[in-house]
Coordinates of C-alpha atoms and ligand atoms in Angstrom, one line a residue:
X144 CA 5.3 70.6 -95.3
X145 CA 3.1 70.3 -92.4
X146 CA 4.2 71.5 -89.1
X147 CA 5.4 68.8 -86.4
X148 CA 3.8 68.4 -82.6
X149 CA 7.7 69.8 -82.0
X150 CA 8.1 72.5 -84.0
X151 CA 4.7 73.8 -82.6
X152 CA 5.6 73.4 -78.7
X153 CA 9.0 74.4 -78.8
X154 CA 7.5 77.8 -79.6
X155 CA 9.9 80.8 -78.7
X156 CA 8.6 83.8 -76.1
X157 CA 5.1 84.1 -73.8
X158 CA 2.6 82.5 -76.3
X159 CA 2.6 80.1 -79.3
X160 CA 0.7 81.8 -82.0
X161 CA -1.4 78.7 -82.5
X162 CA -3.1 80.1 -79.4
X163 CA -4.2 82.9 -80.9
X164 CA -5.4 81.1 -84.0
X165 CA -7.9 79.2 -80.8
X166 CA -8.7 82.7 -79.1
X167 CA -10.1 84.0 -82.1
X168 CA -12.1 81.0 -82.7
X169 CA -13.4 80.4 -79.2
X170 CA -13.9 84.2 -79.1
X171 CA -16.5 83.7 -81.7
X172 CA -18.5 81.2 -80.4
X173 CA -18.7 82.8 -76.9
X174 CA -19.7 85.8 -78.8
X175 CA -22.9 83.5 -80.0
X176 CA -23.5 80.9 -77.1
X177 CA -23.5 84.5 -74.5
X178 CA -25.5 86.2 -76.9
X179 CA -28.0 83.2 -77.1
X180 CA -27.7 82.7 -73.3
X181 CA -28.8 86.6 -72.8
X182 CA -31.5 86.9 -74.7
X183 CA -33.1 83.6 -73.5
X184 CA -34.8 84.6 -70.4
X185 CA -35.9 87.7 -72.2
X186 CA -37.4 86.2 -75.0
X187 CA -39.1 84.0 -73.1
X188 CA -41.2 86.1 -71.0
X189 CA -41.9 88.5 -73.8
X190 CA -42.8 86.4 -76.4
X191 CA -43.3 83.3 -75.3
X192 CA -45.6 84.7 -72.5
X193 CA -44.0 82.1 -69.8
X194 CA -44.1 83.6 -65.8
X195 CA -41.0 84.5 -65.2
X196 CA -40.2 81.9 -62.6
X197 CA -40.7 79.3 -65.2
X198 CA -38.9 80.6 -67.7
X199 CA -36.1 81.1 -64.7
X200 CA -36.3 77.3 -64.1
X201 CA -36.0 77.0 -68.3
X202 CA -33.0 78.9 -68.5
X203 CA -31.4 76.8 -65.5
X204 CA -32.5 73.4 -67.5
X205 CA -30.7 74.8 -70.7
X206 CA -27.2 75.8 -69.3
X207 CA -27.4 72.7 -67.1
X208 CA -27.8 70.5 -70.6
X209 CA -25.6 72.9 -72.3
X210 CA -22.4 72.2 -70.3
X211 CA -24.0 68.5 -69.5
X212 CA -23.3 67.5 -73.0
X213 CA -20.0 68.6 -73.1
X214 CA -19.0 65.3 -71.5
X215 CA -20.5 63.6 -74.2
X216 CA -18.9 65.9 -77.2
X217 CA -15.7 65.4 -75.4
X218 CA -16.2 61.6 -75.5
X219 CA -16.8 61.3 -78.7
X220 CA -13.7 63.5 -79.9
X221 CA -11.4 61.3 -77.7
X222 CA -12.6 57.8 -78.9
X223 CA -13.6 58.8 -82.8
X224 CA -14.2 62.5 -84.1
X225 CA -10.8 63.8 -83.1
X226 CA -11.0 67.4 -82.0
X227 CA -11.3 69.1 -85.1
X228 CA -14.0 67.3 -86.4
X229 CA -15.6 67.8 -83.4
X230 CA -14.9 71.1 -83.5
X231 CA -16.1 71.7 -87.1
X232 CA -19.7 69.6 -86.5
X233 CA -20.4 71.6 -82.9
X234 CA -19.9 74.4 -85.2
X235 CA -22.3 73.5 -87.9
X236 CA -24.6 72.3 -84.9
X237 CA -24.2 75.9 -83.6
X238 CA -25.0 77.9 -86.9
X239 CA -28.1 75.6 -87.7
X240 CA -29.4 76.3 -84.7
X241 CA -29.2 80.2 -84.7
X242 CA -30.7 79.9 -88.3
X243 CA -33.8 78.1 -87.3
X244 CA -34.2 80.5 -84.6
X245 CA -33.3 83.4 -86.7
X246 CA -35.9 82.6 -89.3
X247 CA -38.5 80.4 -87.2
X248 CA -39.0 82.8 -85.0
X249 CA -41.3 85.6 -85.2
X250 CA -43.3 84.3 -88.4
X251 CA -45.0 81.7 -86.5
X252 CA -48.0 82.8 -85.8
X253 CA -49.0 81.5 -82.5
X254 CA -47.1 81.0 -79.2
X255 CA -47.1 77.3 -80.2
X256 CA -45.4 76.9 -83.0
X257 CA -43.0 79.6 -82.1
X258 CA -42.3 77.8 -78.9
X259 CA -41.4 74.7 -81.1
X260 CA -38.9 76.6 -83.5
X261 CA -37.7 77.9 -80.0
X262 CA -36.7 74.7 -78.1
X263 CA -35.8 73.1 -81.7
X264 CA -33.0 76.3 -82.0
X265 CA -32.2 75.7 -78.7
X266 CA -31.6 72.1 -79.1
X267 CA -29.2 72.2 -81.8
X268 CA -27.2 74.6 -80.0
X269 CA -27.1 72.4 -77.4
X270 CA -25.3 69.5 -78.6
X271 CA -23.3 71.6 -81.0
X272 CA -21.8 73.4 -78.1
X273 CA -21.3 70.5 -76.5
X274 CA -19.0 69.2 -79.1
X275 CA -17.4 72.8 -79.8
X276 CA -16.5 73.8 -76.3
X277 CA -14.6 71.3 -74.5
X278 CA -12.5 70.1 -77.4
X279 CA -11.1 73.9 -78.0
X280 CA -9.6 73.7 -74.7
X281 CA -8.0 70.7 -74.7
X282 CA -6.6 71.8 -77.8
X283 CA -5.2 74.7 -76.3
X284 CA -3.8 72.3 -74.0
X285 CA -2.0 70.3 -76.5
X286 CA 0.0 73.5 -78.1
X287 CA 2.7 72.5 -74.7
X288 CA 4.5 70.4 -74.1
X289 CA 3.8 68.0 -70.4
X290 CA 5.6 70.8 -68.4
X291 CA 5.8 73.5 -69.9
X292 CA 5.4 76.5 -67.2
X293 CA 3.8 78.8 -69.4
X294 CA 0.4 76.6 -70.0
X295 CA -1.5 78.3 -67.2
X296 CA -0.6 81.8 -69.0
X297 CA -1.8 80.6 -72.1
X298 CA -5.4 79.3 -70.7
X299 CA -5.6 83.1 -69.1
X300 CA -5.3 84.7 -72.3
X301 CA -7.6 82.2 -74.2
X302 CA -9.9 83.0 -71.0
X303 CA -9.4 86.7 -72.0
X304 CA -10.7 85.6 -75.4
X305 CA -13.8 84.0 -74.0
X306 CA -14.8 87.1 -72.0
X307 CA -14.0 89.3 -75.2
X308 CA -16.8 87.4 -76.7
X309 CA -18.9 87.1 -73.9
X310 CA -18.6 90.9 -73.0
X311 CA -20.0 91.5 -76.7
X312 CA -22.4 89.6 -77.7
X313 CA -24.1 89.7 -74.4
X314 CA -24.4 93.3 -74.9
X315 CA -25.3 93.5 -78.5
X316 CA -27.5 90.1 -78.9
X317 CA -30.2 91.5 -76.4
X318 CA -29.8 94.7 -77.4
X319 CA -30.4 94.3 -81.2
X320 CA -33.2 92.0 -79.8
X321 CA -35.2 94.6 -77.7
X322 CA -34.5 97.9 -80.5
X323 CA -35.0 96.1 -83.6
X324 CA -35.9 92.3 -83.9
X325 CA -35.5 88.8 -82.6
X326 CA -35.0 87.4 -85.7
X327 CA -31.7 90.0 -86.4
X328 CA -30.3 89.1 -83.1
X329 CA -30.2 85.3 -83.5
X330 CA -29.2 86.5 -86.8
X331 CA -25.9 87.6 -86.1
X332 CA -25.3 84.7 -83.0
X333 CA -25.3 82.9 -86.5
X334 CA -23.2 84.7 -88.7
X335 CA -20.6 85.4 -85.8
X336 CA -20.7 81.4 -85.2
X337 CA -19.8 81.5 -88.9
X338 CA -16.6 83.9 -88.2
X339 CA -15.6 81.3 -85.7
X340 CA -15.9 77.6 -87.8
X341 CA -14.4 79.6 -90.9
X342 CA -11.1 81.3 -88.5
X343 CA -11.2 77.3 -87.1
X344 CA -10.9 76.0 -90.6
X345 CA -8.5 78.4 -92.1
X346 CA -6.2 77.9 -89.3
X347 CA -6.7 74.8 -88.6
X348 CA -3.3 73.4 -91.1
X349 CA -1.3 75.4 -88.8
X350 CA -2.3 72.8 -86.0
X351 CA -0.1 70.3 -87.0
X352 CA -0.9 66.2 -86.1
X353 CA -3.4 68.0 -83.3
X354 CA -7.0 67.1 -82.7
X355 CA -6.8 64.3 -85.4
X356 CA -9.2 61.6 -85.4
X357 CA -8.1 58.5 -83.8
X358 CA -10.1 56.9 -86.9
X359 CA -7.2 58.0 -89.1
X360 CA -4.5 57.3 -86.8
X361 CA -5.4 55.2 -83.9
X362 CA -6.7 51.9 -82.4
X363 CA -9.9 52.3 -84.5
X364 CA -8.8 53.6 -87.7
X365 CA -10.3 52.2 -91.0
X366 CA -13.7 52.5 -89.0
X367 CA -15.4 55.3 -91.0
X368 CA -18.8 54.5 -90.4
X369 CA -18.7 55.2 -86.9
X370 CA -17.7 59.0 -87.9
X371 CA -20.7 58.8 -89.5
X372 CA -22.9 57.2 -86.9
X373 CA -21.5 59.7 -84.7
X374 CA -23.2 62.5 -86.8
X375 CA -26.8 60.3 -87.3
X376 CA -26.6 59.9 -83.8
X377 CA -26.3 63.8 -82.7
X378 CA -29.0 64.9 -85.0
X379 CA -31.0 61.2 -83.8
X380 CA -30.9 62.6 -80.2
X381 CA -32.4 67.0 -81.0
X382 CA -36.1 65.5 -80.5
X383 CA -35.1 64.3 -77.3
X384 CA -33.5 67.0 -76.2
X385 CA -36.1 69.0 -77.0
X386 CA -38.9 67.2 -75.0
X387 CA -36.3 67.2 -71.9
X388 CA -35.3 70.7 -72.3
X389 CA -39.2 71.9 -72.7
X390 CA -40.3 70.1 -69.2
X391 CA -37.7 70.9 -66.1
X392 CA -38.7 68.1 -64.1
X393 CA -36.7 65.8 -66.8
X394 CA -33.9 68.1 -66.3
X395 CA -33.5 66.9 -62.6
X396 CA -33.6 63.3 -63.6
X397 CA -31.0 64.3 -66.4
X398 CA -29.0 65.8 -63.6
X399 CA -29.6 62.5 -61.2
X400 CA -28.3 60.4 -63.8
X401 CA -25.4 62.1 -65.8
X402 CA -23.2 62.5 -63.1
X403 CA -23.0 58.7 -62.0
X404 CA -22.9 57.9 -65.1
X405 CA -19.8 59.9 -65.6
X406 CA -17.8 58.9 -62.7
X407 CA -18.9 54.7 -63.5
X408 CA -17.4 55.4 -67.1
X409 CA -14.5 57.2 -65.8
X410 CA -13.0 54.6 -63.1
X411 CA -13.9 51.6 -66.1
X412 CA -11.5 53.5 -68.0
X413 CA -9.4 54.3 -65.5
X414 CA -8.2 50.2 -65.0
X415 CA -6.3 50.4 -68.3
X416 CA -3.9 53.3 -66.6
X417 CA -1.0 52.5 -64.8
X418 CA -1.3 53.6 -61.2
X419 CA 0.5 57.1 -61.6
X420 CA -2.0 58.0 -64.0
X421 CA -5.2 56.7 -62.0
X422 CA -4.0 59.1 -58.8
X423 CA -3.5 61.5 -61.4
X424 CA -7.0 61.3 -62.8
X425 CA -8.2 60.9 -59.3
X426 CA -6.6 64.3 -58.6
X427 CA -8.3 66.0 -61.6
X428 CA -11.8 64.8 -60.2
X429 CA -11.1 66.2 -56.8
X430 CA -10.9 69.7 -58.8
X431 CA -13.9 68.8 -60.9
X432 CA -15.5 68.5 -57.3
X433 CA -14.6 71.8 -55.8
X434 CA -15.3 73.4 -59.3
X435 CA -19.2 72.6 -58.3
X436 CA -19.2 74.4 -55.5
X437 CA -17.4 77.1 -57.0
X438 CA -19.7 77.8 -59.9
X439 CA -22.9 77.1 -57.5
X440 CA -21.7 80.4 -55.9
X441 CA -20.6 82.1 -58.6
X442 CA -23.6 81.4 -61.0
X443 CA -25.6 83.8 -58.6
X444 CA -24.7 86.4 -61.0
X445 CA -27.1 85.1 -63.2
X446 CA -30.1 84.5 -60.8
X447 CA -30.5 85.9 -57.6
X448 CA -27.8 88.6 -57.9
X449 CA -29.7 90.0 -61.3
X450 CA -32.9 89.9 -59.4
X451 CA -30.5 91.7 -56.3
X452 CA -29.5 94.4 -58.9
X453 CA -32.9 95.2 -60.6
X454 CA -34.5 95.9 -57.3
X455 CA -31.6 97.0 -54.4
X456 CA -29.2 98.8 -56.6
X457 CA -28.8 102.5 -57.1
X458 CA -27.7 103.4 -60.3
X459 CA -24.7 105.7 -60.0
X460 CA -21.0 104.8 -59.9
X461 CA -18.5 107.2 -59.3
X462 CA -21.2 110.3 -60.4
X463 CA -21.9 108.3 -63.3
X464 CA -25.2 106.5 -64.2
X465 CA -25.3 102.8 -65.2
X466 CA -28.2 100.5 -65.5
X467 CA -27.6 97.9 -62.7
X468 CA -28.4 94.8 -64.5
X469 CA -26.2 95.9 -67.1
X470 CA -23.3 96.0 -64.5
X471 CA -24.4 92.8 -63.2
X472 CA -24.0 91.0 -66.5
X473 CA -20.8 92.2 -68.1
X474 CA -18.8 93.9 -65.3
X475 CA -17.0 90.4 -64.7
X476 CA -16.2 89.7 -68.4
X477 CA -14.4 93.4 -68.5
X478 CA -12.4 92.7 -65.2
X479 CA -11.8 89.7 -66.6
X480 CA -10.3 90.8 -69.9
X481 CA -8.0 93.2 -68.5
X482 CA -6.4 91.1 -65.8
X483 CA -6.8 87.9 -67.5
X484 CA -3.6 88.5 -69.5
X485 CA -2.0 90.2 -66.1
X486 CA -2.2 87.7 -64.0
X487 CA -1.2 84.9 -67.2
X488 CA 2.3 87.4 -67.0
X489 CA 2.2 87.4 -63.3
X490 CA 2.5 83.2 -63.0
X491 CA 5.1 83.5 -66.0
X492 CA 7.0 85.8 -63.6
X493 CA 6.7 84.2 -60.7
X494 CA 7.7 80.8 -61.8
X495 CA 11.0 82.1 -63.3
X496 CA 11.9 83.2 -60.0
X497 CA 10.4 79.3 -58.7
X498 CA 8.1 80.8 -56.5
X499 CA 4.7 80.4 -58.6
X500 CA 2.0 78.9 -56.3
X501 CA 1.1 75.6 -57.7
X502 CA -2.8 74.4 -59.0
X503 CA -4.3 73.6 -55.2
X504 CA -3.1 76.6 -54.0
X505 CA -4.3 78.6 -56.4
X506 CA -7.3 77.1 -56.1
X507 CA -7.5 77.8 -52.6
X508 CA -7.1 81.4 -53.6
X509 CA -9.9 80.9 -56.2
X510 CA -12.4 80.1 -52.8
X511 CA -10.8 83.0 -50.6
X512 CA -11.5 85.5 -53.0
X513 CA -15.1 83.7 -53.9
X514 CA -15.7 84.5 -49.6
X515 CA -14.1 87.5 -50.0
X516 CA -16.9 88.8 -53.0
X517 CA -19.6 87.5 -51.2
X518 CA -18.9 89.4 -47.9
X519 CA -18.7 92.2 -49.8
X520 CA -22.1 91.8 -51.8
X521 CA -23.3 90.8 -47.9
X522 CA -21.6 94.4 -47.0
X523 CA -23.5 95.9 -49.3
X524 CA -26.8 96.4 -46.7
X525 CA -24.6 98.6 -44.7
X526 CA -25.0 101.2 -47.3
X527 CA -28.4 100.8 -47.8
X528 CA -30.6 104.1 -47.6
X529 CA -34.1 103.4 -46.0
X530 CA -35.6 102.9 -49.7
X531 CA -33.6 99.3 -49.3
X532 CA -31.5 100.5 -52.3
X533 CA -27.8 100.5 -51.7
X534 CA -24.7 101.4 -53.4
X535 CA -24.1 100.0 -56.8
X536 CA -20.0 100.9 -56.2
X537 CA -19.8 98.3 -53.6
X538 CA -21.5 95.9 -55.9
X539 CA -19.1 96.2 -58.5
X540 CA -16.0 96.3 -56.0
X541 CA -17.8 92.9 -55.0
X542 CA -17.3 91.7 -59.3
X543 CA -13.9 92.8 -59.1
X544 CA -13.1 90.8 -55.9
X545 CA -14.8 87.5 -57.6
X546 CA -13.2 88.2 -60.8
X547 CA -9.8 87.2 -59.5
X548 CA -11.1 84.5 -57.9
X549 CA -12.5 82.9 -61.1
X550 CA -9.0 83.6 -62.9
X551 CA -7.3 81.7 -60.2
X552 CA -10.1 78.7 -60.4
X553 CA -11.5 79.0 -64.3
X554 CA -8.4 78.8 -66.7
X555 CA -6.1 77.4 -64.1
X556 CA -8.9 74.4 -64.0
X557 CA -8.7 73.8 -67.9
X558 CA -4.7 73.5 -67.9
X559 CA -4.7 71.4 -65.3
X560 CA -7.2 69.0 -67.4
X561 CA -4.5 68.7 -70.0
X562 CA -2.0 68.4 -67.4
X563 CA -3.6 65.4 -65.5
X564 CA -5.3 63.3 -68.0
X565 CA -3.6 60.9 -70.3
X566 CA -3.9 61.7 -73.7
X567 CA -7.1 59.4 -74.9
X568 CA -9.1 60.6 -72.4
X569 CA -8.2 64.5 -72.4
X570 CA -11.9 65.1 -74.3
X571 CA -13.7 62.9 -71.2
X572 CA -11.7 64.8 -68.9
X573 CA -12.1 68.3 -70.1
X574 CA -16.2 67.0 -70.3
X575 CA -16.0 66.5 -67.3
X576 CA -14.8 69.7 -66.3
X577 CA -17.4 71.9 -67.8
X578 CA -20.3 68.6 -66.3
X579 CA -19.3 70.1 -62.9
X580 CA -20.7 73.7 -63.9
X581 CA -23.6 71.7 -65.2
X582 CA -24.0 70.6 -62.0
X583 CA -22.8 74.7 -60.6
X584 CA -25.5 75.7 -62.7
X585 CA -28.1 73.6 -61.3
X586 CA -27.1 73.9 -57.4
X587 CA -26.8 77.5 -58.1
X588 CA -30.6 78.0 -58.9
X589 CA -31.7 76.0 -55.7
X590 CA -29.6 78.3 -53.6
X591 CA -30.7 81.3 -55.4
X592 CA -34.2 79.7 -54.9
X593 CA -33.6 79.6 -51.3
X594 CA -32.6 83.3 -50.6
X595 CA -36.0 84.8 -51.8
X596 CA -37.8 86.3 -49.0
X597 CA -40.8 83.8 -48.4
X598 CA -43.0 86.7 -47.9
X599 CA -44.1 87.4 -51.4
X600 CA -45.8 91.0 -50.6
X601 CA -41.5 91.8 -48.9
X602 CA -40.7 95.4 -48.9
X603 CA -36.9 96.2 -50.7
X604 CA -35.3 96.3 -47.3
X605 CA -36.9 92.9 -46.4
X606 CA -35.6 92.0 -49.5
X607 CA -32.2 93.4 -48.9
X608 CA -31.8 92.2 -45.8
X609 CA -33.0 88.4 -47.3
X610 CA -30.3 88.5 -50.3
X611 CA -27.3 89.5 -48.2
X612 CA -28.2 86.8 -45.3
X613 CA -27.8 84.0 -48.2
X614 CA -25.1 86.3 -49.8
X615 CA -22.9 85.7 -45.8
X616 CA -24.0 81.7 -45.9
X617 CA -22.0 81.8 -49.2
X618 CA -19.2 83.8 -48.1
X619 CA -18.9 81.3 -45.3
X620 CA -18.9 78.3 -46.9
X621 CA -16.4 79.5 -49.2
X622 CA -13.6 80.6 -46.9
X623 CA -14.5 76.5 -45.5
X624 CA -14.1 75.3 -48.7
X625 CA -10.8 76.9 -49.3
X626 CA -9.9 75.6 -45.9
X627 CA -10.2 72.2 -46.6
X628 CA -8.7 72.3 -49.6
X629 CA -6.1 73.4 -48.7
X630 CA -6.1 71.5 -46.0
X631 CA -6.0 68.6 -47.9
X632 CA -3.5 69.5 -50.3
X633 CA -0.4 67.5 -49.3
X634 CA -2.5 64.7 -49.9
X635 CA -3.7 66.1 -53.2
X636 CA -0.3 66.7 -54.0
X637 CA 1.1 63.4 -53.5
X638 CA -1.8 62.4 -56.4
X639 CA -0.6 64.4 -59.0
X640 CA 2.8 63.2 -58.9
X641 CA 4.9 65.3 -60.7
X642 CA 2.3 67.9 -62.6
X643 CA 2.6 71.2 -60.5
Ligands
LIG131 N1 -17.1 81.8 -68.5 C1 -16.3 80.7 -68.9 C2 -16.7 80.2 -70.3 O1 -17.7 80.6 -70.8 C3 -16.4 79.5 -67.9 C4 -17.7 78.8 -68.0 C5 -17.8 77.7 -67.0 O2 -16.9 76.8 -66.9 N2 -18.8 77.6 -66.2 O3 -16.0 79.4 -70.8

């Protein structure tokens, strides 16, 4: 017999083991899309001969499209995939597109052709994340019931699963890549997306009546053909990706034009709500708005703080040596997996005692720990020896600061999705969600842009002394942004009604 929506969220202690069937799942495709996302740059330079600050511009345009088409995989679930099938195509989306990389690359036999099998890998796993990644989460959402307290916990530990995945396929992608070969590493970003649709589809009876599509239940059931339309459509639309992708200038039109386009869609649909439930959704977009700013600080890590570590870092911590870079790119995702779950127990403690801070103030939080990180990477020229290399201890201290401000902003911003949007347009909404890091991703570069030292010939302490200036702007605009949100938060509060 197959399980009910009840018998699934009346689940007994911390976590419903659903959840875990989803951690495992998402773990796996993190493990792929981090992998793919670490090796991009790389490959670029090396083998596609790009300079590197166009192939830094590149790997802005692809995780700007990347989370971009999330909002249209998350559309598509709502009104006629459902969230499995959504699931299960971003999969096979994913998988193809590690294959053609995995056995395009490499045997081409000029830079060409190899860029082709490159931006045609690329585009695939594009719009197959884009229908994988949003739709997970809401489904994580729907395992509780409206308000059930112990949501946010379980969006920390499925955020503990993403950073599981991230942690390891950043490390082993790249690394496989540089020792032995490109085609090996994109290779197993392929058979590890595998892991993840086969654990989605062997678990997925266990989900009950969630993430059906609406075409076997709902206002357009009977209407097969646009299932199948939907599918035409996403492969249709890889050619144009790749052109876009290929040329950045498109990217910024992309950007100009996705976001309007969002917001005009969202407030047509929003007339058929009742008026609780358009202050509700109007709510969730003031979080989707503070998540920009959020991610355009936080995404340094992958620009100008990578370029801060190669060159003003030394490499010891604690009498041990590290490479810098290294550091840089999967300190977070460790902090993150062992106080992920932590904190998850800490808001299950604190609301049995009623005192759990609710979603703007922990938000709030997420910004005064964000200022609090970036005064400490700005503190880090105060240990700088006259080489302009400073202390790589403070630097990490600085990850382990921002860490907890992403745990009280990241998975606390996915629950509250579920929370605030009515139930056809939890896919838009959660879209929308990961459209603002889009966006994060894309304002991030610009400001990274801007901190480079305009003299190009700039010793490491001119360098230093460059960074940490734009490293302070951030920290200060972070503490205002907290401010005002919180400032604003009675107001806030009054929108969401009764969601905490
Ligand atoms: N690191 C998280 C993930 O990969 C959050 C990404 C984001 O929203 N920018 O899911």
């Amino acid at each position: 017999m197959q399980t009910t929506l009840e018998e699934i969220q009346d689940f007994k202690g911390k976590y419903p083991k659903q959840l875990w069937y989803l951690f495992f799942s998402e773990m796996w495709e993190r493990f792929c899309f981090y992998g793919m996302r670490g090796m991009l740059t790389v490959f670029m330079v090396s083998q596609l001969m790009m300079k590197e600050d166009v192939a830094n511009l590149q790997y802005g345009a692809t995780q700007a499209f990347v989370y971009a088409f999330t909002f249209i995989g998350g559309l598509f679930a709502d009104k006629i995939l459902g969230f499995r099938k959504s699931l299960f195509w971003g999969g096979l989306l994913m998988i193809t597109g590690s294959c053609i990389l995995a056995f395009g690359l490499g045997k081409a036999q000029t830079v060409e052709l190899n860029s082709f099998w490159f931006f045609l890998g690329l585009s695939f796993t594009i719009v197959g994340t884009g229908f994988f990644k949003p739709n997970i989460s809401t489904m994580v959402g729907a395992l509780y019931h409206e308000n059930d307290s112990r949501r946010d916990a379980g969006f920390s530990l499925f955020y503990a699963g993403i950073n599981i995945g991230a942690l390891l396929g950043g490390y082993a992608c790249v690394t496989i890549a540089k020792n032995y070969s490109w085609n090996l590493a994109f290779g197993l970003a392929a058979i590890v997306m595998t892991i993840s649709l086969i654990t989605f589809v062997f678990t997925q009876r266990k989900m009950g009546p969630i993430g059906l599509s609406p075409i076997e239940s709902g206002k357009s059931k009977g209407k097969k053909w646009y299932e199948y339309a939907t599918y035409i459509g996403s492969l249709a639309i890889i050619p144009v990706i790749m052109v876009m992708v290929a040329k950045t200038e498109y990217t910024d039109w992309f950007m100009y034009i996705i976001g309007p386009c969002t917001l005009i869609y969202l407030f047509y649909e929003m007339r058929k709500y009742s008026a609780v439930e358009q202050k509700k959704l109007l709510a969730a977009l003031v979080f989707i708005i503070f998540s920009i700013l959020f991610w355009a600080f936080f995404e340094q890590s992958g620009g100008s703080l990578n370029l801060f570590a190669s060159n003003n870092l030394n490499d010891t911590i604690l009498g041990m040596h590290f490479d810098p870079n290294g550091i840089n790119n999967s300190s977070n995702s460790l902090f993150v997996i062992i106080f992920a779950p932590l904190l998850g127990l800490l808001w299950v403690w604190l609301s049995k005692r009623n005192s759990e801070p609710n979603t703007i103030i922990k938000f709030g939080l997420g910004f005064i720990f964000l200022a609090l990180a970036f005064y400490t990477f700005y503190a880090t020229r105060f240990f700088a020896g006259s080489d302009g290399k400073t202390s790589l201890e403070v630097f990490t201290m600085a990850y382990f600061v921002i860490t907890f401000g992403e745990l009280c902003l990241s998975p606390i911003g996915l629950s509250i999705m579920t929370k605030l949007s009515p139930q056809p347009l939890q896919g838009v909404m959660m879209g929308m969600w990961f459209l603002a890091s889009a966006y994060g991703q894309y304002v991030a570069g610009i400001l990274g842009a801007g901190m480079v030292s305009p003299n190009e010939n700039a010793s490491l302490t001119e360098k230093l002394i460059s960074y940490t200036d734009g490293y302070q702007q951030l920290a200060i605009y972070a503490v205002i942004s907290g401010v005002v949100l919180i400032a604003i938060s009675p107001l806030v509060k009054k929108l969401m009604g009764d969601v905490k």
